[in-house]
XYZ file of C-alpha atoms in Angstrom:
507
model
C -0.263 0.206 0.219
C 1.253 3.448 -1.080
C 2.601 5.511 1.625
C 2.045 9.397 2.292
C 4.347 11.862 1.184
C 3.781 15.213 2.604
C 3.175 17.920 -0.188
C 5.633 21.098 -0.509
C 2.686 22.318 -2.754
C 0.500 24.999 -2.355
C -3.042 24.539 -2.817
C -4.013 26.571 -5.815
C -7.321 26.962 -5.583
C -7.437 28.672 -2.117
C -10.777 31.061 -1.783
C -10.348 34.560 -3.026
C -13.908 34.876 -1.556
C -14.355 36.324 2.191
C -17.014 33.656 1.590
C -14.950 30.713 0.582
C -17.124 28.620 -2.679
C -18.711 25.881 -1.491
C -19.539 23.681 -4.086
C -22.576 18.230 -4.319
C -24.750 15.951 -6.607
C -27.975 15.116 -10.729
C -29.527 12.600 -12.753
C -28.731 12.834 -16.557
C -30.175 15.769 -17.658
C -31.740 16.872 -20.993
C -28.925 18.406 -23.102
C -30.527 20.863 -24.954
C -30.371 23.833 -22.003
C -30.844 26.493 -24.508
C -33.912 27.677 -22.774
C -32.589 27.526 -19.504
C -29.525 29.972 -20.600
C -31.695 32.144 -22.755
C -33.681 32.761 -19.692
C -31.146 33.477 -17.594
C -30.190 37.109 -18.840
C -31.755 39.478 -16.271
C -30.460 37.292 -13.556
C -27.544 36.732 -15.006
C -27.289 40.886 -15.007
C -28.306 41.461 -11.212
C -25.986 38.091 -9.873
C -22.362 40.564 -10.714
C -18.890 38.999 -11.985
C -18.410 35.190 -12.173
C -16.274 33.603 -10.081
C -13.664 30.781 -10.463
C -15.628 27.284 -10.299
C -14.552 24.049 -10.796
C -17.605 23.195 -12.006
C -17.018 22.829 -16.114
C -19.326 24.717 -18.491
C -19.686 23.363 -22.057
C -17.105 23.324 -24.418
C -15.884 26.486 -26.650
C -14.818 24.300 -29.328
C -17.913 23.776 -31.537
C -16.547 20.450 -32.884
C -15.823 19.283 -29.133
C -19.288 20.487 -27.709
C -21.146 18.350 -31.031
C -19.367 15.840 -29.699
C -20.519 15.458 -26.271
C -23.814 16.507 -27.105
C -23.815 13.050 -29.734
C -22.317 11.306 -26.246
C -25.079 12.497 -23.997
C -27.491 11.410 -26.293
C -26.036 7.944 -26.848
C -26.372 7.440 -23.013
C -29.817 8.586 -22.580
C -31.577 6.165 -24.865
C -30.092 3.740 -22.058
C -32.096 3.074 -19.244
C -32.090 5.804 -16.864
C -29.997 6.108 -13.203
C -33.940 5.409 -11.425
C -34.966 2.240 -13.854
C -33.287 -0.379 -12.300
C -32.809 -4.272 -13.242
C -30.776 -5.534 -10.179
C -27.891 -7.355 -10.979
C -24.143 -6.662 -11.492
C -23.928 -9.102 -13.880
C -24.129 -6.683 -17.157
C -20.921 -4.864 -15.402
C -19.181 -7.593 -14.612
C -19.668 -8.933 -18.424
C -18.156 -5.246 -19.635
C -15.270 -5.741 -16.861
C -13.918 -8.794 -17.719
C -13.984 -7.914 -22.102
C -12.296 -4.629 -20.588
C -9.609 -6.877 -19.132
C -11.194 -6.163 -15.557
C -10.099 -2.319 -15.074
C -10.961 -1.989 -12.161
C -8.455 -4.391 -10.073
C -5.256 -2.303 -11.633
C -5.840 -0.081 -8.292
C -6.635 0.340 -5.078
C -10.318 1.849 -4.088
C -11.851 3.625 -1.577
C -15.734 2.563 -2.255
C -18.686 5.073 -0.338
C -22.114 4.197 0.756
C -25.160 5.289 2.757
C -28.060 8.360 2.004
C -26.518 11.834 2.377
C -22.791 13.194 2.070
C -21.094 10.674 -0.124
C -20.077 13.242 -2.767
C -19.118 15.539 -0.187
C -17.402 12.761 1.512
C -15.846 11.685 -1.753
C -14.407 15.243 -2.652
C -12.827 15.478 1.500
C -10.796 12.091 0.679
C -9.636 12.759 -2.683
C -8.305 16.077 -1.419
C -6.697 14.493 1.551
C -5.120 11.607 -1.047
C -3.947 14.043 -3.406
C -2.546 16.161 -1.038
C -0.210 13.312 -0.249
C 0.810 12.987 -4.066
C -0.761 10.166 -4.721
C -2.379 10.057 -8.592
C -6.553 10.246 -8.175
C -9.412 8.979 -9.744
C -13.525 10.058 -8.297
C -16.121 8.670 -9.208
C -19.259 10.352 -7.931
C -23.354 11.132 -8.731
C -25.449 12.501 -9.996
C -23.600 15.575 -11.698
C -24.508 19.520 -10.711
C -24.016 20.617 -14.270
C -22.078 18.765 -17.103
C -22.238 14.759 -17.197
C -18.016 15.443 -17.154
C -17.867 16.134 -13.513
C -18.544 12.594 -12.398
C -15.254 11.168 -13.507
C -12.589 13.518 -11.703
C -9.036 12.948 -12.579
C -6.293 14.697 -10.137
C -8.954 16.685 -8.286
C -10.361 17.965 -11.725
C -13.585 16.659 -13.691
C -12.798 14.965 -16.906
C -12.076 17.565 -19.969
C -14.321 16.547 -22.854
C -12.593 15.579 -25.084
C -10.952 13.103 -23.098
C -14.500 12.024 -21.985
C -15.570 11.891 -25.206
C -12.826 9.357 -26.376
C -13.061 7.182 -22.789
C -17.125 6.710 -24.148
C -15.594 6.336 -27.803
C -12.994 3.419 -26.943
C -15.172 0.793 -25.025
C -18.359 1.180 -27.005
C -17.539 -1.276 -28.839
C -17.111 -3.279 -26.415
C -19.892 -2.313 -24.472
C -22.361 -2.980 -27.393
C -20.904 -6.278 -27.271
C -22.085 -7.255 -24.074
C -25.259 -5.213 -24.904
C -25.160 -8.472 -27.630
C -25.102 -10.763 -25.386
C -27.269 -10.144 -21.854
C -31.313 -10.020 -21.312
C -30.958 -6.141 -21.414
C -28.731 -3.905 -22.139
C -26.348 -1.750 -19.881
C -27.436 1.477 -18.256
C -26.254 4.361 -18.489
C -24.531 4.310 -15.106
C -23.308 1.237 -15.882
C -22.045 3.404 -18.889
C -20.680 5.735 -17.220
C -19.111 3.088 -14.246
C -17.393 1.251 -17.075
C -15.735 4.255 -18.402
C -14.744 5.982 -14.867
C -12.851 2.016 -13.929
C -11.257 2.385 -17.891
C -10.115 5.820 -17.275
C -8.834 5.515 -14.000
C -6.585 2.505 -15.350
C -5.512 4.094 -18.216
C -4.274 7.592 -15.842
C -3.199 5.387 -14.016
C -4.702 6.843 -10.857
C -2.810 5.251 -7.683
C -6.562 5.326 -6.153
C -9.679 5.672 -7.059
C -12.515 6.872 -4.534
C -15.886 5.249 -5.729
C -19.166 6.203 -4.803
C -22.183 3.853 -5.208
C -24.926 4.737 -7.540
C -27.590 3.584 -5.643
C -27.673 1.052 -2.937
C -24.566 -1.465 -2.164
C -24.445 -4.957 -3.038
C -25.854 -4.775 -6.989
C -24.810 -1.449 -8.017
C -22.876 -0.940 -10.826
C -19.842 0.159 -8.584
C -19.673 -3.237 -6.800
C -17.007 -4.882 -8.910
C -14.267 -3.253 -7.368
C -12.819 -5.074 -3.930
C -11.980 -1.829 -1.622
C -9.487 -2.281 1.433
C -11.975 0.108 2.858
C -15.626 1.098 2.893
C -17.151 4.258 4.098
C -20.707 4.046 5.135
C -21.749 7.803 5.646
C -25.588 8.128 7.528
C -28.294 6.204 6.689
C -31.427 7.241 6.087
C -34.571 6.907 4.090
C -34.455 7.507 0.501
C -35.110 5.588 -2.453
C -37.695 3.495 -0.183
C -39.391 1.863 -3.020
C -35.931 -0.526 -4.350
C -33.727 -0.475 -0.882
C -36.367 -0.864 1.906
C -38.751 0.797 3.856
C -36.483 1.568 7.745
C -33.043 2.175 7.669
C -32.219 -1.793 8.972
C -33.611 -2.871 5.466
C -31.855 -0.130 3.657
C -28.652 -0.758 5.685
C -28.466 -4.662 4.438
C -28.355 -3.422 0.967
C -25.425 -1.297 1.696
C -23.710 -3.528 3.777
C -22.810 -5.404 0.244
C -19.513 -3.584 -0.331
C -17.943 -4.195 2.422
C -15.425 -7.090 1.167
C -13.762 -9.608 2.707
C -11.128 -8.516 5.333
C -11.981 -4.557 4.477
C -11.932 -1.846 6.983
C -14.919 -0.067 7.223
C -15.104 3.239 8.651
C -18.953 4.168 9.671
C -20.357 7.748 10.416
C -22.901 7.739 12.822
C -26.262 5.743 12.256
C -29.390 4.675 13.434
C -29.378 1.973 15.987
C -30.914 -0.721 13.879
C -28.238 0.454 10.541
C -25.487 -0.264 12.737
C -26.150 -3.063 13.916
C -26.609 -4.740 10.993
C -23.445 -3.219 9.165
C -21.234 -4.200 12.334
C -22.898 -7.965 11.865
C -21.678 -7.933 8.216
C -18.832 -7.292 9.173
C -18.237 -9.822 11.106
C -19.262 -11.704 8.494
C -16.693 -11.024 6.242
C -13.937 -10.491 9.004
C -13.933 -6.716 8.107
C -12.139 -4.517 11.150
C -14.855 -1.470 12.190
C -14.175 2.065 13.327
C -16.850 3.525 13.976
C -17.860 7.775 14.430
C -17.871 8.297 18.157
C -16.005 5.817 19.426
C -12.553 4.958 17.318
C -12.691 8.667 15.723
C -15.083 11.433 15.349
C -15.401 15.465 16.252
C -13.384 16.122 18.948
C -14.825 20.530 19.074
C -15.876 22.564 16.202
C -16.548 26.594 15.884
C -17.650 28.318 13.436
C -15.305 30.808 11.141
C -15.643 32.953 7.972
C -16.095 31.126 4.761
C -16.628 27.904 6.956
C -15.302 26.129 10.230
C -12.458 25.601 12.340
C -12.552 21.694 13.149
C -10.116 19.388 15.889
C -10.669 16.017 15.010
C -9.995 12.846 16.478
C -8.899 10.134 14.025
C -7.179 7.145 13.934
C -4.479 7.601 14.905
C -4.333 10.746 17.059
C -5.485 14.570 16.972
C -5.628 17.097 14.592
C -6.255 20.561 15.715
C -7.310 24.068 13.939
C -8.205 22.005 10.565
C -10.250 24.927 8.452
C -12.359 23.326 6.504
C -14.422 25.901 4.030
C -18.104 24.110 4.219
C -20.924 25.102 6.691
C -23.512 23.105 8.828
C -21.955 20.719 11.397
C -22.257 17.392 8.804
C -19.763 18.497 6.545
C -17.818 18.237 10.451
C -18.713 14.622 10.319
C -18.075 14.123 6.697
C -14.616 15.567 7.393
C -14.147 13.085 10.634
C -15.441 10.386 8.441
C -13.069 11.285 5.535
C -9.992 11.724 7.517
C -10.552 8.269 9.287
C -10.853 6.912 5.533
C -7.624 7.972 4.155
C -5.633 7.041 7.583
C -7.060 3.822 7.051
C -5.823 2.763 3.141
C -2.640 4.440 4.802
C -3.140 1.487 7.600
C -2.752 4.556 10.472
C -4.001 2.974 13.655
C -4.163 -0.783 12.281
C -0.443 -1.594 10.145
C 1.128 1.431 11.550
C 1.143 3.811 15.263
C 1.268 8.008 14.178
C -0.595 10.034 12.858
C -0.674 12.125 9.488
C 1.253 14.840 8.954
C -1.104 17.771 10.308
C -0.403 20.537 7.512
C -1.245 18.136 5.051
C -4.365 17.650 6.330
C -4.992 21.435 7.267
C -3.776 22.136 3.729
C -5.776 19.512 2.175
C -9.116 20.740 3.931
C -8.878 24.329 3.051
C -8.864 23.202 -0.739
C -12.273 21.603 -0.570
C -15.385 22.464 -2.296
C -18.961 20.657 -2.802
C -20.588 22.684 -5.408
C -23.939 23.038 -4.255
C -24.190 22.062 -0.805
C -24.792 25.439 1.242
C -23.192 26.942 -1.777
C -22.996 30.977 -2.098
C -23.467 32.075 -5.149
C -24.496 35.909 -4.992
C -24.981 38.643 -2.201
C -27.736 41.113 -1.832
C -29.333 39.285 -1.254
C -27.189 35.811 -0.563
C -28.822 33.655 -2.330
C -27.808 30.124 -1.401
C -28.202 26.694 -3.519
C -28.337 23.227 -1.648
C -29.205 19.757 -3.043
C -31.164 18.581 -0.230
C -33.752 16.155 -1.557
C -34.701 13.965 1.053
C -35.897 14.806 4.790
C -32.266 13.835 6.416
C -30.199 15.603 4.196
C -33.225 19.081 4.558
C -32.693 19.010 7.829
C -29.193 19.384 8.198
C -29.677 21.971 5.719
C -31.696 23.720 7.830
C -29.510 23.626 10.897
C -26.336 24.154 8.756
C -28.120 27.589 7.407
C -29.319 29.049 10.571
C -26.040 28.394 12.236
C -24.145 29.961 9.724
C -26.177 32.500 8.237
C -28.601 34.293 10.788
C -31.093 35.494 7.690
C -33.658 38.183 8.737
C -36.249 36.706 6.007
C -35.762 32.873 4.665
C -37.035 32.742 0.789
C -37.114 29.113 0.027
C -37.321 27.938 -3.872
C -38.137 24.507 -4.066
C -38.338 21.911 -6.880
C -38.548 18.082 -6.232
C -38.655 15.109 -7.901
C -42.340 13.354 -7.591
C -40.392 10.300 -6.143
C -39.423 12.207 -2.836
C -40.981 12.511 0.178
C -41.723 15.389 -0.416
C -44.145 16.411 2.574
C -40.663 15.369 4.665
C -38.740 17.694 2.097
C -40.937 20.831 2.724
C -41.506 19.935 6.361
C -37.932 20.311 7.762
C -37.372 23.762 5.611
C -41.165 25.210 7.195
C -39.585 26.717 10.059
C -36.844 28.355 8.493
C -38.742 29.594 5.237
C -40.797 33.081 6.312
C -42.306 31.950 2.806
C -41.933 29.245 -0.238
C -42.216 29.575 -4.260
C -42.140 26.163 -5.860
C -41.268 25.643 -8.742
C -40.024 22.296 -11.474
C -37.153 21.594 -13.345
C -36.810 20.793 -16.428
C -36.271 17.076 -15.232
C -38.745 14.500 -16.759
C -38.921 13.261 -13.128
C -39.403 16.717 -11.931
C -42.940 17.040 -9.700
C -45.546 19.610 -11.539
C -45.520 22.504 -9.641
C -48.878 23.036 -8.904
C -48.703 19.188 -7.056
C -45.652 20.443 -5.107
C -48.010 24.237 -4.343
C -51.142 21.737 -3.080
C -48.713 19.970 -0.611
C -46.680 23.160 0.098
C -50.313 24.963 0.620
C -51.291 22.146 4.012
C -47.263 22.683 5.315
C -46.689 26.325 5.227
C -50.401 27.715 4.373
C -52.353 29.346 1.544
C -50.739 32.933 1.722
C -46.618 31.875 2.340
C -47.061 30.161 -0.886
C -46.010 31.228 -4.284
C -46.213 28.853 -7.382
C -44.043 29.574 -10.383
C -44.033 26.778 -12.840
C -40.562 28.008 -14.639
C -37.572 27.931 -12.508
C -35.693 31.773 -13.773
C -39.417 33.142 -12.182
C -38.728 31.538 -9.622
C -36.041 32.825 -8.977
C -37.155 36.304 -9.731
C -39.674 35.739 -7.349
C -38.176 34.612 -4.911
C -35.227 36.936 -4.599
C -38.116 40.347 -5.253
C -39.702 38.777 -2.217
C -36.374 38.831 -0.637
C -35.661 42.677 -1.123
C -39.087 43.551 -0.709
C -38.945 45.477 2.173
C -35.845 47.927 4.070
C -36.149 46.270 6.870
C -35.529 42.667 5.820
C -32.078 44.299 4.515
C -31.036 40.689 6.167
C -32.667 38.114 3.827
C -32.036 35.423 1.682
C -32.549 32.913 -0.548
C -32.401 29.265 -0.656
C -32.818 27.003 -3.582
C -33.249 23.213 -3.143
C -35.045 20.287 -3.462
C -33.195 18.618 -6.408
C -29.554 18.937 -7.725
C -31.169 19.439 -10.430
C -32.520 21.883 -9.691
C -30.024 23.367 -8.142
C -28.049 22.467 -11.213
C -30.220 24.812 -13.210
C -30.097 27.526 -10.630
C -26.842 28.040 -11.148
C -26.704 28.462 -14.372
C -29.633 30.523 -14.414
C -27.229 32.427 -11.917
C -24.231 32.341 -14.478
C -22.126 30.223 -12.675
C -20.758 28.094 -15.261
C-alpha cells in the first residue's frame, strides 16, 4: 500500500472570497439547456461578475461540443438511473471484456444516504495532498456529465470523456448483444470511469455508489476501505422502508478483510453493518468511538475543526464548508484516508498535520450550502430528502442568520416532498414552488398543493418556470428595507440546483 508523502505544494485553489466557495450531487439531464440559458440574462446581470468555478462549462470548441452532445444523447437512450434491474451481471461482463480495469488500482468505496459526494471530495483532496494520483467517480452531476469522472481532483476534460466513451463503445455493444437487458446509463458511465482510471493510471480510486450497494454497478471493485455515511430513508421503493432494511443492501460493499469507516447511524442500521463486518472478518471504526469531532466552531467562510482520527488528534483544521453535517463528513473522510494508509492498524502515528490542513482548506462541494450571489444572498443546496433537508436547515440557521429566508423548491415526484417541506418550514418565511426540466420533476401545482398544507396558503407562491421562481424569490427577499438581511435558498433537487447555477451565471 502506498505511504503518505507530505506535499510541498501550495494548493492553488484557495478561495479569494470572504465566503469561500462551497460547491455536490444529478441525474441525467436534458442536454439542450438553451431555453434555460436564454432565460437567465436578467438574473445573470443582477448577479455580478462570475467567480472561478471547478464545475465545467460546455466546451468552447463547436466540434467538441457537438461530439459531447452526441455522447450524451447515446447515453440518454439507455435506461436511466431510476430504472433498475438489480444485478451486477452486465457490468461484470463489461469489466471482463475490458480486461478487469477496476482491479488495476486500490480503491475506497463509499455508500450511505446523505453526504457521499462531499465525503468523496474530501477523501480525494486528502489523498491528492499526499501526492497520490486520484480518480473520483461520483453521481449525480450538478451541471455537466463530465463532473462524474475526475482525475487528479479535476473533472475529466470533454475531449477525454468523449475519447473514453468511444474507446469502450464497441465492448459495450458486445455486452449488450449478450445480455437480456442492455447496459444502463449508469453502468456505461461506471465502465468509463474504471477504464479511465486504469488508463491514467491512478494510484487510488474514490468511488461513490449510485444506489444501494450489493447490486450497484460500482460494486465490482474490491476495496480495502468501505465508507458508510449516515443512512436514512430514501429510494424506499427499491432499498427498503426502514434504515435496517436499507443497511442490508448498502452493507454489500463491505469486502472480506476490509476496514469499515462507519459514520453515526441509526441503531438498527449500525447493527446490520456490524453483523456484516463480523461475517466477512472486516475491521470497523465507528464515529464517536474510534474517531470523531473533538471541537467545532464557526469561522468566516466555513468552520474550524479539531478532529480525532484513528492515529491521534488534528487541531486547527479549517473546512470551507458550512454545517455540522460537513464536519461529520470531514471526520469520516479523515478516518478513511488514515485506514487506507494503515494508520491505527498496521502502523502507529498520525498523518502530517500541515498536509491535512492544506487538503481540507482546498475542499469544494458544488451545490452544498453554496453561496452564488449577494444582496440578497442566494444559497444553493441539493437536499432532496428529509434527512438532508434537516441538515441543510440546521447549517443555514447556524452559519447565516438570515432575518428572512425565501425558499425556492423544485423536487422530484418520487421523493418524500412533504418531509422535505416540513424540514424547511421553520426557517422559511415563504416558499416559491417550481419545477426543473427533468421528466421526473413534480408538477409545480402538485408541489404547491403539498406546500400549502405545510406552510399555509399565504406563504406559498407558484412559479412553474425556474427563472421566474428565482426572480420572484429575490424580489420577495428585497421587498422591504427591514429585511436587508434576507436571503434565498434554492433546494429540493440536484437538477434544480444545477439549473439555478446556470441561471445565476455560475458556469
